[in-house]
């Protein structure tokens, strides 16, 4: 019965592109299930359409329309969480992409309140009951985003079949297209020596039987490598990355002591190398739940000993964390940083950890010379966005140690943060803190 319906809904990639009209709002599924084959074809209709708004997230490819401002009149791109490609499309005066300030759990909920003309999503092949699944990515926007006028499913045999809120029935889909184009993945992350040191401090704070969330970036990956001798860790995370696969295969993750969904790994999405896809495929131990549920701090907090680990880019001496931009230059997005940090602090025995490399190498303005700067600073760069407020920050970890800021005064915070700053900058930071009466 479903086979007939399937056949009747079949279209080609060119048909999908030809349905796009001027002023449409089109939601493109995020990174790991992004319809690259459609986005690559968009320059072909640039002369025909104007003002098409594309909602993208964590794109894993540098498309022509992200590169060349000549397409700006036809397409604008908005994203709640930038990848390096979306970052390049927004920064350096290109202005092709624009950031949407949003917590992860609100992406789908906000989309559901808007008029969406089309949702284009990659799915795994249909089963005998008429269900596709949205692999590792569909739950980023959640089932809420399916309220689009037209839902286009691109069936790709390599999209893993996943459990949770990922099933999408053929009756919810208007058009189907088959395409087995090679999908984009993240490159394998190699941890640096500094990241390994930070990872060691973080791992030391995670006891056996804890439930963990590990955010995006090199440091959190390094932390996972230091957890190989732990017992019975559980997972309630926003993203399953390669690190979780390694921990599970080493027998570290059992979920036995979890207080919410014991024995199951809960996530909002999965993204990493192909290894992650293999891991989540047909894996009944992993539930991909809509972010509006799984990343709600109240849900997260139902896990006892919930440990949240995320990274930040710049911290001021009172503890304000800029994790998504450097000054006015957008790097990523808020994602689930605030939700997981707050959820972990609400959990019995939980901890929220933000990691920061003590320094960054930046190009000196007006020259090509690279200089080392401290990421612990007296005040955030001009135009910065505070991702995690100082009132919500708990542990900050650099390669020089751990600062627990909870309950500390500004003076105590400054002292604790200067202690974990790079030694080269400690005097300068002390002097600056004195200048504005913190010390
Ligand atoms: N000054 C100038 N540039 C800086 C800087 C500073 N203080 N700190 C970092 N940068 C630059 C880096 O050089 C790098 O640039 P490049 O990509 O051109 O090399 C870029 O910013 C990213 O920094 P890096 O330290 O390599 O980031 P990361 O891979 O460790 O990821 C975050 C860290 C903060 C970007 C990432 O964790 C994030 O997006 N956090 C916010 C959202 C979040 O935590 N969500 C929850 C988990 S998904």
XYZ file of C-alpha atoms and ligand atoms in Angstrom:
487
model
C 0.000 0.000 0.000
C 2.773 2.419 0.904
C 4.677 1.473 -2.228
C 1.994 2.985 -4.454
C 1.948 6.187 -2.420
C 5.756 6.258 -2.565
C 5.734 5.997 -6.352
C 3.097 8.690 -6.714
C 5.170 11.154 -4.676
C 8.457 10.628 -6.548
C 10.123 13.690 -8.091
C 13.609 14.548 -9.381
C 16.127 16.948 -7.842
C 15.411 19.412 -10.653
C 11.688 19.202 -9.830
C 12.439 20.164 -6.208
C 14.496 23.158 -7.253
C 11.866 24.255 -9.749
C 9.250 24.403 -6.922
C 11.210 27.190 -5.162
C 9.634 30.616 -5.637
C 10.637 34.191 -4.812
C 10.079 35.146 -1.134
C 9.883 31.504 -0.007
C 11.211 30.483 3.392
C 12.938 27.141 3.060
C 14.208 25.056 5.948
C 17.210 22.903 5.095
C 17.850 19.987 7.438
C 21.011 20.482 9.518
C 24.624 19.460 8.730
C 24.674 15.724 8.819
C 21.416 15.343 6.836
C 21.648 18.592 4.875
C 20.300 18.366 1.316
C 23.620 19.320 -0.318
C 22.382 18.099 -3.708
C 19.652 20.763 -3.656
C 21.811 23.616 -2.295
C 24.421 22.940 -5.000
C 21.715 23.460 -7.647
C 20.502 26.829 -6.317
C 22.830 29.020 -8.435
C 20.908 27.590 -11.414
C 17.728 29.438 -10.360
C 19.402 32.625 -9.093
C 18.153 34.589 -12.138
C 14.594 33.402 -11.626
C 14.070 34.018 -7.870
C 14.498 36.863 -5.398
C 14.588 37.051 -1.644
C 14.481 33.327 -0.900
C 15.274 32.826 2.772
C 17.193 29.657 3.613
C 17.320 28.353 7.179
C 20.532 26.351 7.538
C 22.434 24.939 10.512
C 25.945 23.507 10.837
C 26.432 23.226 7.057
C 29.296 20.896 6.243
C 30.161 22.250 2.798
C 31.183 25.578 1.220
C 28.403 26.071 -1.324
C 28.598 28.605 -4.189
C 25.758 30.626 -2.655
C 27.750 30.918 0.632
C 30.853 32.113 -1.223
C 29.683 34.631 -3.717
C 27.815 37.819 -2.676
C 26.377 38.013 -6.204
C 23.714 35.511 -5.029
C 22.632 37.721 -2.113
C 19.685 39.222 -3.990
C 18.299 35.762 -4.684
C 19.155 33.938 -1.443
C 19.743 34.951 2.135
C 20.911 32.422 4.683
C 20.019 32.372 8.376
C 21.531 30.013 10.896
C 21.174 29.411 14.628
C 24.547 27.609 14.744
C 27.350 28.361 12.297
C 29.863 25.878 10.937
C 33.157 27.253 9.556
C 31.407 27.580 6.145
C 28.446 29.545 7.493
C 30.933 31.585 9.518
C 32.790 32.458 6.306
C 29.477 33.386 4.662
C 28.702 35.856 7.455
C 32.046 37.390 8.386
C 34.659 39.483 6.549
C 32.009 41.778 5.105
C 30.263 39.044 3.070
C 27.036 39.272 5.073
C 25.481 36.393 3.117
C 24.591 34.555 6.307
C 22.984 35.999 9.401
C 22.904 34.516 12.900
C 19.679 33.613 14.707
C 20.128 33.974 18.469
C 18.466 30.873 19.943
C 18.790 28.094 22.447
C 18.844 24.681 20.769
C 15.529 23.623 22.269
C 13.813 26.607 20.661
C 14.924 26.032 17.032
C 11.942 23.851 16.092
C 9.464 25.624 18.345
C 10.300 28.989 16.726
C 10.070 27.488 13.231
C 6.629 26.097 14.022
C 5.408 29.659 14.676
C 6.521 30.892 11.263
C 5.261 30.340 7.733
C 7.598 27.767 6.233
C 7.080 27.088 2.556
C 9.292 24.060 2.305
C 11.287 21.680 4.506
C 13.919 19.616 2.681
C 15.348 16.744 4.646
C 17.439 13.631 4.036
C 15.921 10.401 5.322
C 16.719 6.694 5.526
C 14.756 4.337 3.241
C 11.108 3.623 4.062
C 10.201 0.504 6.086
C 7.213 -1.806 5.570
C 5.027 0.420 7.760
C 5.670 3.520 5.658
C 8.198 5.129 7.996
C 11.454 6.847 7.045
C 13.801 8.095 9.766
C 15.722 11.338 9.928
C 19.047 9.713 10.872
C 21.260 11.634 13.271
C 20.029 15.139 12.454
C 16.257 15.437 12.250
C 15.663 16.023 15.926
C 17.717 19.267 15.930
C 14.615 21.115 14.712
C 12.355 18.401 16.082
C 9.044 17.217 14.752
C 7.887 20.825 15.141
C 9.570 21.883 11.864
C 7.430 19.444 9.870
C 4.596 21.975 9.810
C 5.984 23.318 6.529
C 3.547 23.730 3.605
C 5.601 21.241 1.622
C 7.843 18.523 3.076
C 10.393 17.035 0.690
C 12.184 13.843 1.751
C 15.362 12.891 -0.058
C 15.887 9.192 0.481
C 19.565 8.340 0.868
C 20.506 4.731 1.630
C 23.424 5.888 3.768
C 21.248 7.802 6.253
C 21.195 5.641 9.395
C 17.943 4.273 10.773
C 17.530 5.731 14.235
C 15.194 5.438 17.218
C 13.288 8.091 19.134
C 11.521 11.096 17.587
C 13.095 10.338 14.221
C 10.375 8.402 12.434
C 8.587 10.330 9.708
C 5.631 8.702 7.985
C 5.066 8.826 4.241
C 1.725 10.538 4.884
C 3.664 13.519 6.366
C 5.733 13.869 3.195
C 4.577 15.613 0.019
C 7.435 14.693 -2.317
C 10.089 11.982 -2.357
C 13.342 11.977 -4.255
C 15.954 9.215 -4.235
C 19.598 10.245 -4.197
C 22.600 8.416 -2.755
C 25.100 11.251 -2.991
C 28.045 10.843 -0.586
C 27.158 12.773 2.554
C 29.355 15.227 4.456
C 30.899 14.355 7.821
C 33.189 16.066 10.315
C 36.926 15.403 10.085
C 38.540 13.235 12.763
C 39.651 15.381 15.708
C 43.232 15.046 17.001
C 43.707 16.454 20.475
C 46.591 18.840 21.131
C 48.782 18.662 24.258
C 46.939 21.631 25.778
C 43.581 19.992 25.127
C 44.814 16.773 26.717
C 45.798 18.683 29.881
C 42.373 20.311 30.067
C 40.754 16.951 29.362
C 42.599 15.436 32.312
C 41.295 18.099 34.720
C 37.762 17.604 33.408
C 37.916 13.808 33.645
C 39.107 14.070 37.256
C 35.808 15.807 38.069
C 33.675 12.999 36.633
C 32.921 10.136 39.026
C 31.834 6.611 38.135
C 28.082 6.437 37.521
C 27.791 10.047 36.286
C 25.703 10.972 33.270
C 27.627 13.087 30.786
C 27.050 15.690 28.102
C 30.027 16.607 25.942
C 29.805 19.653 23.671
C 31.347 20.449 20.361
C 35.078 21.114 19.868
C 38.506 19.628 20.422
C 38.675 19.962 24.203
C 35.580 17.960 25.002
C 36.903 15.191 22.773
C 40.171 15.176 24.695
C 38.222 14.931 27.967
C 36.483 11.801 26.714
C 39.820 10.130 26.025
C 40.705 10.615 29.684
C 37.544 8.832 30.818
C 38.517 5.385 29.568
C 38.949 3.960 33.068
C 35.564 5.147 34.422
C 32.691 2.773 35.162
C 28.996 2.905 34.286
C 28.801 6.360 32.772
C 25.463 7.361 31.300
C 24.719 9.694 28.389
C 22.227 12.523 28.169
C 23.754 14.863 25.640
C 22.784 17.205 22.885
C 25.229 15.619 20.461
C 26.669 12.124 20.056
C 30.159 12.505 18.660
C 33.029 10.072 17.984
C 34.014 10.330 21.662
C 30.834 8.552 22.772
C 31.432 5.712 20.332
C 34.902 5.150 21.791
C 33.615 5.283 25.374
C 30.806 2.833 24.613
C 33.095 0.408 22.805
C 35.512 0.527 25.744
C 32.682 -0.546 28.072
C 32.714 2.786 29.944
C 29.139 3.717 29.000
C 26.481 1.382 30.369
C 23.890 3.854 31.637
C 23.210 1.469 34.537
C 23.031 4.219 37.139
C 21.021 6.710 35.129
C 17.959 8.094 36.854
C 16.254 9.056 33.560
C 16.050 6.375 30.838
C 18.447 3.944 32.537
C 20.538 2.004 30.040
C 19.699 4.345 27.156
C 21.755 7.094 25.581
C 19.658 10.214 25.030
C 20.679 12.804 22.477
C 19.271 15.643 20.355
C 21.489 14.815 17.370
C 24.587 12.929 16.293
C 27.479 14.341 14.311
C 31.049 13.223 13.731
C 32.925 10.998 11.335
C 31.289 8.039 9.537
C 31.973 6.058 12.717
C 29.099 7.905 14.418
C 26.712 6.951 11.621
C 27.642 3.283 11.957
C 27.147 3.513 15.722
C 23.675 5.055 15.660
C 22.386 2.913 12.777
C 19.701 0.503 14.019
C 20.945 1.030 17.569
C 18.075 0.570 20.055
C 20.312 1.815 22.871
C 20.199 5.391 21.512
C 17.149 7.642 21.494
C 17.282 10.793 19.384
C 14.689 12.997 21.040
C 13.418 16.398 19.909
C 15.592 19.121 21.423
C 12.536 20.890 22.889
C 12.273 17.923 25.269
C 15.761 16.450 25.611
C 17.589 19.751 26.011
C 15.106 21.350 28.353
C 17.031 22.000 31.603
C 14.150 20.394 33.539
C 14.598 17.175 31.562
C 18.387 17.258 31.847
C 18.164 17.804 35.614
C 16.257 14.542 36.094
C 19.587 12.800 35.647
C 21.429 12.657 38.974
C 25.178 13.401 38.789
C 24.672 15.120 35.447
C 27.976 16.548 34.196
C 27.864 19.064 31.369
C 31.116 19.847 29.522
C 31.253 22.656 26.939
C 33.866 25.026 25.567
C 34.100 28.789 25.553
C 36.196 31.283 23.614
C 36.679 34.165 26.043
C 36.002 34.663 29.768
C 36.121 37.984 31.595
C 37.362 38.285 35.160
C 33.860 38.233 36.615
C 33.035 34.980 34.774
C 31.008 36.126 31.753
C 31.598 33.624 28.962
C 31.578 34.502 25.269
C 31.333 31.104 23.607
C 29.833 31.836 20.196
C 31.641 34.920 18.871
C 34.857 36.850 19.223
C 33.730 40.461 19.443
C 31.475 40.934 16.432
C 32.863 37.919 14.571
C 30.395 35.040 14.785
C 32.048 31.660 15.381
C 29.205 29.254 16.144
C 25.998 29.730 18.148
C 24.495 29.428 21.588
C 23.419 25.867 20.805
C 22.732 23.967 23.980
C 25.426 25.544 26.123
C 23.116 27.428 28.465
C 20.532 24.655 28.685
C 23.054 21.958 29.539
C 24.974 24.171 31.972
C 21.828 25.103 33.868
C 20.340 21.577 33.693
C 23.532 20.103 35.151
C 23.527 22.577 38.031
C 19.888 21.742 38.777
C 20.715 18.015 38.917
C 21.426 16.336 42.252
C 25.216 15.966 42.394
C 25.566 17.620 38.964
C 28.294 19.956 37.712
C 28.574 22.375 34.819
C 32.061 22.674 33.362
C 33.190 25.186 30.757
C 36.616 24.631 29.273
C 38.870 27.282 27.798
C 42.333 27.115 26.268
C 44.244 29.811 28.166
C 45.505 31.478 24.974
C 44.714 31.916 21.277
C 46.995 32.898 18.393
C 45.475 35.782 16.460
C 46.609 37.882 13.522
C 47.589 41.355 14.674
C 45.262 43.960 13.170
C 46.898 45.698 10.198
C 49.682 43.120 9.786
C 50.175 39.435 9.056
C 52.004 38.822 12.318
C 50.522 36.207 14.664
C 50.394 37.119 18.337
C 49.408 35.187 21.437
C 46.467 36.601 23.425
C 44.899 35.516 26.690
C 41.393 34.070 26.479
C 40.863 35.069 30.119
C 40.472 38.821 29.815
C 39.686 41.839 32.000
C 36.696 42.648 29.767
C 35.208 40.924 26.740
C 36.064 42.214 23.255
C 33.910 45.060 21.951
C 30.651 43.711 20.488
C 30.912 40.372 22.292
C 27.889 38.218 22.962
C 27.668 36.705 26.415
C 26.612 33.095 25.940
C 26.693 31.934 29.553
C 26.053 34.685 32.080
C 28.339 34.981 35.061
C 25.393 34.126 37.300
C 25.052 30.756 35.566
C 28.717 29.792 35.375
C 30.066 27.136 37.697
C 33.430 25.486 36.894
C 35.892 26.959 34.397
C 38.822 24.753 33.431
C 41.962 25.718 31.519
C 45.221 23.803 31.089
C 46.369 25.529 34.308
C 43.631 24.210 36.559
C 40.049 24.514 37.745
C 38.179 27.595 39.002
C 34.836 27.046 40.737
C 33.127 30.429 40.513
C 29.807 29.559 42.122
C 29.063 31.805 45.066
C 32.315 33.771 44.743
C 32.465 37.570 44.824
C 33.881 39.460 41.838
C 37.181 39.786 43.702
C 37.359 36.065 44.430
C 36.357 35.226 40.863
C 39.099 37.425 39.437
C 41.698 35.776 41.699
C 40.487 32.271 40.786
C 40.499 33.040 37.072
C 43.917 34.730 37.100
C 45.287 31.561 38.735
C 44.213 29.488 35.725
C 45.271 32.091 33.105
C 48.514 31.621 31.141
C 51.424 32.714 33.431
C 52.578 35.265 30.831
C 49.344 37.250 31.311
C 48.751 36.940 35.056
C 50.477 40.218 36.071
C 48.769 42.175 33.344
C 45.370 40.756 34.345
C 46.014 41.599 38.006
C 46.918 45.156 37.088
C 43.815 45.585 34.921
C 41.582 44.124 37.632
C 42.989 46.642 40.106
C 42.360 49.484 37.661
C 38.668 48.887 37.716
C 38.376 48.086 41.371
C 37.786 44.355 41.244
C 40.991 43.572 43.151
N 40.439 35.538 20.118
C 40.411 35.393 18.803
N 40.103 34.251 18.149
C 39.796 33.195 18.904
C 39.803 33.249 20.306
C 40.147 34.505 20.923
N 40.106 34.659 22.245
N 39.453 32.047 20.775
C 39.236 31.244 19.720
N 39.441 31.937 18.599
C 39.283 31.415 17.234
C 40.180 30.226 17.005
O 41.449 30.631 16.545
C 39.400 29.444 15.959
O 39.561 30.045 14.679
P 39.857 29.154 13.377
O 38.689 28.196 13.271
O 39.909 30.168 12.288
O 41.129 28.457 13.683
C 37.953 29.686 16.332
O 37.965 30.892 17.103
C 37.340 28.535 17.123
O 38.075 28.397 18.286
P 38.514 27.021 18.918
O 39.119 27.338 20.228
O 39.316 26.232 17.943
O 37.109 26.334 19.084
P 36.718 24.853 19.416
O 36.793 23.978 18.232
O 37.386 24.379 20.669
O 35.172 25.080 19.722
C 33.532 26.638 20.542
C 34.830 25.913 20.765
C 33.450 27.623 21.697
C 33.481 27.367 19.230
C 32.372 25.633 20.624
O 32.510 24.928 21.792
C 31.027 26.315 20.640
O 30.492 26.569 19.590
N 30.458 26.625 21.827
C 29.183 27.335 21.955
C 27.980 26.451 21.893
C 28.007 25.264 22.789
O 28.823 25.066 23.637
N 27.018 24.418 22.612
C 26.918 23.218 23.356
C 27.582 22.073 22.695
S 27.108 21.811 20.979
